mmCIF file with all atom_site columns, C-alpha atoms in Angstrom:
data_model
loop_
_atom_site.group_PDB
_atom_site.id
_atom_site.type_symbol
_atom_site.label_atom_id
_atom_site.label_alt_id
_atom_site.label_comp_id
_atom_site.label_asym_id
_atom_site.label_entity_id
_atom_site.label_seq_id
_atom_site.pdbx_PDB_ins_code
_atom_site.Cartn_x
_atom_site.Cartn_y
_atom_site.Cartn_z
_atom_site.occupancy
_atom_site.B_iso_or_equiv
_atom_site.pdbx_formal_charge
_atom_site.auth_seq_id
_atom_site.auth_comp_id
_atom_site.auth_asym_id
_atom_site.auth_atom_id
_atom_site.pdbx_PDB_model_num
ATOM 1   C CA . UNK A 1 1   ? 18.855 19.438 36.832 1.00 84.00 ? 1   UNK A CA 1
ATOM 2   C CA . UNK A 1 2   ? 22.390 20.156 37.402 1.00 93.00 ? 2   UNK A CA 1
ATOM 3   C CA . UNK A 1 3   ? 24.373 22.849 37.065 1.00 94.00 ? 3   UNK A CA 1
ATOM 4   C CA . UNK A 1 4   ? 25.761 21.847 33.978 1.00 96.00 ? 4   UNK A CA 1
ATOM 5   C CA . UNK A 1 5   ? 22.388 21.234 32.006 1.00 96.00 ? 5   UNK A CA 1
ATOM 6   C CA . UNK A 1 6   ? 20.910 24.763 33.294 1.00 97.00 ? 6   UNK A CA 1
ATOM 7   C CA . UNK A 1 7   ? 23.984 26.214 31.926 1.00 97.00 ? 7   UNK A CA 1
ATOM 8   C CA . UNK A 1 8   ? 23.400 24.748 28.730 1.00 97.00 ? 8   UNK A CA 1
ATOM 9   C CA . UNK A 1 9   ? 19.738 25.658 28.751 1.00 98.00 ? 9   UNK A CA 1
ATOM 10  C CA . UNK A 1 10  ? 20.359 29.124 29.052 1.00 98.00 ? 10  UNK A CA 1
ATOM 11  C CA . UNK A 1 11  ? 22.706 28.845 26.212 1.00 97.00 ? 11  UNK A CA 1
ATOM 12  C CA . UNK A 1 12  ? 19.804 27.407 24.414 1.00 98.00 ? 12  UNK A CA 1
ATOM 13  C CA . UNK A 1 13  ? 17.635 30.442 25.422 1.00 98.00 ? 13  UNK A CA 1
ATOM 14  C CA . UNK A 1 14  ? 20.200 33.291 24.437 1.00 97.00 ? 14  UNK A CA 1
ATOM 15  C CA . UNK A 1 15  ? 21.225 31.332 20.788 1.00 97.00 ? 15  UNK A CA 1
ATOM 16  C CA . UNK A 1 16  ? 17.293 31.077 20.175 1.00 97.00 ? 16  UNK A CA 1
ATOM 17  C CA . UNK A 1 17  ? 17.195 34.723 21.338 1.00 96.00 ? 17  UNK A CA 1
ATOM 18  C CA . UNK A 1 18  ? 20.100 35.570 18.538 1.00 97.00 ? 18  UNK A CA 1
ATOM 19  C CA . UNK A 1 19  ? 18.314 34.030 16.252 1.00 96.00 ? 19  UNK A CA 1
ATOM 20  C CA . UNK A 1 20  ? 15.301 35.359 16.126 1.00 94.00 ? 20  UNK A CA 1
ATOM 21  C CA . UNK A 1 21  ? 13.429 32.567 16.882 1.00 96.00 ? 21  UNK A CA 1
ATOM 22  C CA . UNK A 1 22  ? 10.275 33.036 19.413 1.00 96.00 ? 22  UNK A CA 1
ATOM 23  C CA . UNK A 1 23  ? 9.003  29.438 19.060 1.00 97.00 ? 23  UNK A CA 1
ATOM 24  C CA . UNK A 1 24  ? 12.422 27.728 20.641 1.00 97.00 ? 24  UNK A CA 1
ATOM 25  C CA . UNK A 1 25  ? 12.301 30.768 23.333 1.00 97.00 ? 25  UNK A CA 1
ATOM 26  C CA . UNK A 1 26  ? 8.812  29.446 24.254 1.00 98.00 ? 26  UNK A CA 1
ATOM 27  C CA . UNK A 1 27  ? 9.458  25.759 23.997 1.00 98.00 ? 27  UNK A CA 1
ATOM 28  C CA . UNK A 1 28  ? 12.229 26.207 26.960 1.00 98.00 ? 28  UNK A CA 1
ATOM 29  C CA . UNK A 1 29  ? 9.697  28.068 29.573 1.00 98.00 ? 29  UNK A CA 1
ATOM 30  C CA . UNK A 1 30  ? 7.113  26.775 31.565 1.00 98.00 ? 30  UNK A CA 1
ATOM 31  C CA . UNK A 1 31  ? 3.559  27.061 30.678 1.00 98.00 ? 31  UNK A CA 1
ATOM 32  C CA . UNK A 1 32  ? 3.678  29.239 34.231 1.00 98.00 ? 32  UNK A CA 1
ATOM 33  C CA . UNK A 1 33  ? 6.437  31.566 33.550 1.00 98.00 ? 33  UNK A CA 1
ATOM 34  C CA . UNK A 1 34  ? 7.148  34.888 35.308 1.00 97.00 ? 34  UNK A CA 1
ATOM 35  C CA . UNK A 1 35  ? 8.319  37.452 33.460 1.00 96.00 ? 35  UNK A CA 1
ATOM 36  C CA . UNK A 1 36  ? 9.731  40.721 34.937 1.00 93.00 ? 36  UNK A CA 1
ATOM 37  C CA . UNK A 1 37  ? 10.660 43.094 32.292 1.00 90.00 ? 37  UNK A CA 1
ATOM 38  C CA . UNK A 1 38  ? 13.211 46.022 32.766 1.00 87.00 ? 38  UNK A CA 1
ATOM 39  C CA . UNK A 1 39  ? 11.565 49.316 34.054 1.00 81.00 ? 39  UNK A CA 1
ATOM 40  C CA . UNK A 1 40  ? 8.319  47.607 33.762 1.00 82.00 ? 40  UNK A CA 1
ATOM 41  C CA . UNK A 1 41  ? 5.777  44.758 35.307 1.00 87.00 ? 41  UNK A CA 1
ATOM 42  C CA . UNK A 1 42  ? 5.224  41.635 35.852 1.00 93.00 ? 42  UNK A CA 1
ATOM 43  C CA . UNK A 1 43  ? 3.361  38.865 33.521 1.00 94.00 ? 43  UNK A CA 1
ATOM 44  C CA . UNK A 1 44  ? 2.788  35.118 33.882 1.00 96.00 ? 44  UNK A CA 1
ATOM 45  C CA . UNK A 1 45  ? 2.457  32.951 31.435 1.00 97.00 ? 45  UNK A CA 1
ATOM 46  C CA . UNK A 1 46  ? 4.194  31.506 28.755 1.00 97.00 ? 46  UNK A CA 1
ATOM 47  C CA . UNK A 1 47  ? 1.112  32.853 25.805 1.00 97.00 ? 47  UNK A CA 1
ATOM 48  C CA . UNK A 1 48  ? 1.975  36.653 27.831 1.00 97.00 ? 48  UNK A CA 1
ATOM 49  C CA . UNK A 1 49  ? 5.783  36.149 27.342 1.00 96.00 ? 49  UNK A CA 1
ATOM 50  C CA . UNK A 1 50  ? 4.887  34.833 23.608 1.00 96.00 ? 50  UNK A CA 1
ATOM 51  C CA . UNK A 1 51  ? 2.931  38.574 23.331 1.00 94.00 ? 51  UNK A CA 1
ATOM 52  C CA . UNK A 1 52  ? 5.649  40.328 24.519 1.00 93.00 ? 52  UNK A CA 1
ATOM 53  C CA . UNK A 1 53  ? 8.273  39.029 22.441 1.00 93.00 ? 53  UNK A CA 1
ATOM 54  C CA . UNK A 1 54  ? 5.499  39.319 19.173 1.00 92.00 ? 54  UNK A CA 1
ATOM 55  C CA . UNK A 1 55  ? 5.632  43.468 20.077 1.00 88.00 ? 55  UNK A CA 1
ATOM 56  C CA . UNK A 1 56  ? 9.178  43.812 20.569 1.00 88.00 ? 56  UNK A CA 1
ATOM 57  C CA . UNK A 1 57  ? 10.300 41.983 17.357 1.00 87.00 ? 57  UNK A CA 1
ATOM 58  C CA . UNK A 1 58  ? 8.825  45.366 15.312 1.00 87.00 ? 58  UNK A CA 1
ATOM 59  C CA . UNK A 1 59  ? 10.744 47.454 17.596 1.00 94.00 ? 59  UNK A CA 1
ATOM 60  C CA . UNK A 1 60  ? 14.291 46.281 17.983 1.00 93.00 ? 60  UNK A CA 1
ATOM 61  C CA . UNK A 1 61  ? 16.854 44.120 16.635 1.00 94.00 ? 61  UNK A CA 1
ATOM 62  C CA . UNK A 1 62  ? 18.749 42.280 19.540 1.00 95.00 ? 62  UNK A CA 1
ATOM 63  C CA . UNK A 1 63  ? 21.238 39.992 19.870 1.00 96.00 ? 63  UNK A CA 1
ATOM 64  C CA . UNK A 1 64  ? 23.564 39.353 22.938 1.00 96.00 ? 64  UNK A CA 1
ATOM 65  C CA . UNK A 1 65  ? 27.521 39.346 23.205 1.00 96.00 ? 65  UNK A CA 1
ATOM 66  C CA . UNK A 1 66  ? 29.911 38.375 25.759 1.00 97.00 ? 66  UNK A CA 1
ATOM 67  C CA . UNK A 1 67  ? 27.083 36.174 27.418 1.00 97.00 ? 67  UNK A CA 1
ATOM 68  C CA . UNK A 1 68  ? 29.006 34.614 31.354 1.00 98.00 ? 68  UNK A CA 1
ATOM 69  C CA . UNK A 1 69  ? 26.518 32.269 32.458 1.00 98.00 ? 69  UNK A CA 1
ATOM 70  C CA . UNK A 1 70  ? 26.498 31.600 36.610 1.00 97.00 ? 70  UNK A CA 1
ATOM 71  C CA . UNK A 1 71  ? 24.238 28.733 37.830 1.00 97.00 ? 71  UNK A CA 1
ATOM 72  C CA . UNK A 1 72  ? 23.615 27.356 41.406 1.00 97.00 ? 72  UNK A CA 1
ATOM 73  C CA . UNK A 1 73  ? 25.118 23.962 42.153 1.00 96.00 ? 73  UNK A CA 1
ATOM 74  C CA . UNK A 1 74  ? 21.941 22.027 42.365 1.00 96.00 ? 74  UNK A CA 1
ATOM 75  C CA . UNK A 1 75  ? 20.626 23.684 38.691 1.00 96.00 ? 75  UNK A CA 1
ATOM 76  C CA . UNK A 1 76  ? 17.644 25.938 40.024 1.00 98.00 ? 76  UNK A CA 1
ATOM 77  C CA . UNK A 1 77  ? 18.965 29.517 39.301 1.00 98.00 ? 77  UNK A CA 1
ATOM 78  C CA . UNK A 1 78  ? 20.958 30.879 37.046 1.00 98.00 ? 78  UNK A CA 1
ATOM 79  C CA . UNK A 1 79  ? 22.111 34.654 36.274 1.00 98.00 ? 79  UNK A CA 1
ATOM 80  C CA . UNK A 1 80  ? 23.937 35.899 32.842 1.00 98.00 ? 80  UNK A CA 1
ATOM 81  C CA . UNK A 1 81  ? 25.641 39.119 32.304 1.00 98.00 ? 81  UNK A CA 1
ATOM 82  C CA . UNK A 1 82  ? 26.104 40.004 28.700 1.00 97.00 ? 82  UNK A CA 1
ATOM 83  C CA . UNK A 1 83  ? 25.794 43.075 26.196 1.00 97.00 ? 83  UNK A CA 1
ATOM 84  C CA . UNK A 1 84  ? 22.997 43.004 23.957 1.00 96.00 ? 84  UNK A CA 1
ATOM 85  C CA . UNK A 1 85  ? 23.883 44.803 20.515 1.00 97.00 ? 85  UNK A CA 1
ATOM 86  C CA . UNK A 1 86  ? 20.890 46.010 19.293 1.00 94.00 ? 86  UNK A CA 1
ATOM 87  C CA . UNK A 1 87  ? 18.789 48.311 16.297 1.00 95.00 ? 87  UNK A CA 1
ATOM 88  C CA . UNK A 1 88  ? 16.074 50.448 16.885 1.00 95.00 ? 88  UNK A CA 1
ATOM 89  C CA . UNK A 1 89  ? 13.720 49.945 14.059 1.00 95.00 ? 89  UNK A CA 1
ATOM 90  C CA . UNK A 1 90  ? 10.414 51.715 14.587 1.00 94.00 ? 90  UNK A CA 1
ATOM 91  C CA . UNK A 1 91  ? 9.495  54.291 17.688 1.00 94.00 ? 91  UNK A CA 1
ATOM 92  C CA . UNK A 1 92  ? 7.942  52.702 20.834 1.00 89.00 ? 92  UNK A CA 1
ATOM 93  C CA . UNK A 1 93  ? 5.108  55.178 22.710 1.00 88.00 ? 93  UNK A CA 1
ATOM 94  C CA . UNK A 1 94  ? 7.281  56.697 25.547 1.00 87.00 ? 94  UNK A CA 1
ATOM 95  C CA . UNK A 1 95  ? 10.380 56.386 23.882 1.00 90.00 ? 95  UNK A CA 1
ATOM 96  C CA . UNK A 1 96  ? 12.398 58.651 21.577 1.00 93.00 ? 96  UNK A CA 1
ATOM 97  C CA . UNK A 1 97  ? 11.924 58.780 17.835 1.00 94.00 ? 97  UNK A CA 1
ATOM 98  C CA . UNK A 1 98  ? 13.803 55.379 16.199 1.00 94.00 ? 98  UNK A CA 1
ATOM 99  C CA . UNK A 1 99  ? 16.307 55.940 13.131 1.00 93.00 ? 99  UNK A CA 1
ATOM 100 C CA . UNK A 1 100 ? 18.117 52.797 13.049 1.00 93.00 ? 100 UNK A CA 1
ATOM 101 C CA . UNK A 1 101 ? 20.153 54.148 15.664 1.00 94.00 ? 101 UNK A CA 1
ATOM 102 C CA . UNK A 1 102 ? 22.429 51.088 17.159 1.00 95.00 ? 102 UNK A CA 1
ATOM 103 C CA . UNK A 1 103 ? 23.238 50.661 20.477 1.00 95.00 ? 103 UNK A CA 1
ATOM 104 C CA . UNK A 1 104 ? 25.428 48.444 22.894 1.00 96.00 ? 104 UNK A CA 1
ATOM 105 C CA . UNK A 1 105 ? 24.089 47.457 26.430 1.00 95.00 ? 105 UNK A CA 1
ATOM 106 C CA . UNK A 1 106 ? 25.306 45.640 29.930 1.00 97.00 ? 106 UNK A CA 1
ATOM 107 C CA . UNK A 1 107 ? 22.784 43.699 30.494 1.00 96.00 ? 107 UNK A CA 1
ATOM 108 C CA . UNK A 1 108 ? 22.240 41.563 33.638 1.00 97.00 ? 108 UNK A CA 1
ATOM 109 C CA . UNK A 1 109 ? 19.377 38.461 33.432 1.00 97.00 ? 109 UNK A CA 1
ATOM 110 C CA . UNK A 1 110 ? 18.027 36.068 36.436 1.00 98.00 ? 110 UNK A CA 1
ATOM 111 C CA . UNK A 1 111 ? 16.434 32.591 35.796 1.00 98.00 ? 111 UNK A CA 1
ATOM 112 C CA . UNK A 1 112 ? 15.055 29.914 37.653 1.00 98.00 ? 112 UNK A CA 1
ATOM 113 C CA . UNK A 1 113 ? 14.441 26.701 36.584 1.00 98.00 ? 113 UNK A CA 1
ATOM 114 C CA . UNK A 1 114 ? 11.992 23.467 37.067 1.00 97.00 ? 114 UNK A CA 1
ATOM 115 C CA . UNK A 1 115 ? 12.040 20.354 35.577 1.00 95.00 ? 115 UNK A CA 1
ATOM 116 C CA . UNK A 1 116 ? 14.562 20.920 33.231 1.00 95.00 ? 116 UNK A CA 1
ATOM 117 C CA . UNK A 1 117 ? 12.108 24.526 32.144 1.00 98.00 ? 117 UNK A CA 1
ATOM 118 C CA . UNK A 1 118 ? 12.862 28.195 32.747 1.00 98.00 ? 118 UNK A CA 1
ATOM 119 C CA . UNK A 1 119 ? 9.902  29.342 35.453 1.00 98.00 ? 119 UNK A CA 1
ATOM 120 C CA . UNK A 1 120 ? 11.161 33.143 35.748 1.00 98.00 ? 120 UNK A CA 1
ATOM 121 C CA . UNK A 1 121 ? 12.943 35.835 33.641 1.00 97.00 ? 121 UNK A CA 1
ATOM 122 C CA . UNK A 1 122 ? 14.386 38.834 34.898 1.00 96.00 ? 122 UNK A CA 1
ATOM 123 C CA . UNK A 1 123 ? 16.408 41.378 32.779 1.00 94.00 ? 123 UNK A CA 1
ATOM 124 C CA . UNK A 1 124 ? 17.948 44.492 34.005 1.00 94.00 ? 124 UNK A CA 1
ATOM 125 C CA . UNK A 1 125 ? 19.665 46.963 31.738 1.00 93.00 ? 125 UNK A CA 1
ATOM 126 C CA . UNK A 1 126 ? 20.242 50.941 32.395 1.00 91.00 ? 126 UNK A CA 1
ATOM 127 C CA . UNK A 1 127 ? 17.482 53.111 30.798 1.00 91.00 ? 127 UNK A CA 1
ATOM 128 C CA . UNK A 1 128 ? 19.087 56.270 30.857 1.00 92.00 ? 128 UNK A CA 1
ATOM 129 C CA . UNK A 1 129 ? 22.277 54.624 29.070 1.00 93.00 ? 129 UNK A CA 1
ATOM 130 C CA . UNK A 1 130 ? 19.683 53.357 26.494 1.00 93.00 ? 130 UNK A CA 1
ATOM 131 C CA . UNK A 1 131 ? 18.532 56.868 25.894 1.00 92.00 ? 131 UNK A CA 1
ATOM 132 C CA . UNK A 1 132 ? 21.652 58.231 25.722 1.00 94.00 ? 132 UNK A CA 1
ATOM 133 C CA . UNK A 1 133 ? 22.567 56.241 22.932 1.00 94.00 ? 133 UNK A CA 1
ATOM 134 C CA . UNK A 1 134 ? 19.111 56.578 21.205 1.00 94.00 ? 134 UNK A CA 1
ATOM 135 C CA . UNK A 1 135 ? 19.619 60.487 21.345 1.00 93.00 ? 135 UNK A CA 1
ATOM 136 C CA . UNK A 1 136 ? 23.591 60.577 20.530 1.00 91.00 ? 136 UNK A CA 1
ATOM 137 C CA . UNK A 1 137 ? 24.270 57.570 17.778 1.00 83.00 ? 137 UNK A CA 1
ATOM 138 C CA . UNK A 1 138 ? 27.566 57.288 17.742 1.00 73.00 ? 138 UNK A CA 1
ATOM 139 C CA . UNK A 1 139 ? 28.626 58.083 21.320 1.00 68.00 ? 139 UNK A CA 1
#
């Protein structure tokens, strides 16, 4: 692929992402992907990826903003910085008690890509800041 179509694959991703829509997420990974989620493991698998995205849609209400979209030049990685605006709807174990307090993140994702599919996902966003906004709406 070239730089140009991963670019506009990960566009693809983050719109599907915005709106909500798990099965066009899915249809742009591999059947093999790699999944590393923020502050937590690793899973493989497009049907594990499908899981996780099934439990988070109770939880939150994401979408990002402000998306800059990097690629290699030969198309096989990608990173995006962006701020996902987001709702938390309904307490996760571990986590503070949710309200419906909103919050508004840096977030910084990693791709690669095969054969015109994403292989990997990688997001990092900071925690603490997370918390902070969980526990002070508003701030």
């Amino acid at each position: 692929m070239s730089a140009e179509q991963t670019h506009a694959l990960i566009e693809a991703y983050y719109d599907a992402f915005n709106r909500e829509d798990s099965a066009a997420i899915l249809a742009l990974l591999s059947e093999d992907v790699v999944h590393d989620i923020n502050q937590g493991g690793q899973e493989t698998g497009r049907d594990k990826f499908a899981a996780f995205l099934k439990r988070m849609e109770g939880f939150y209400r994401e979408r990002s903003a402000d998306r800059v979209v990097m690629t290699t030049p030969d198309g096989t990685r990608a990173a995006v910085e962006f701020v996902v605006h987001g709702e938390y709807l309904k307490t996760e174990q571990g986590l503070p008690p949710a309200t419906g307090q909103k919050y508004a993140l840096p977030v910084g994702a990693f791709f690669d890509i095969r054969d015109g599919m994403i292989t990997r996902v990688t997001n990092y966003y900071n925690l603490p800041l997370w918390v902070h906004q969980i526990n002070n709406p508003g701030t």
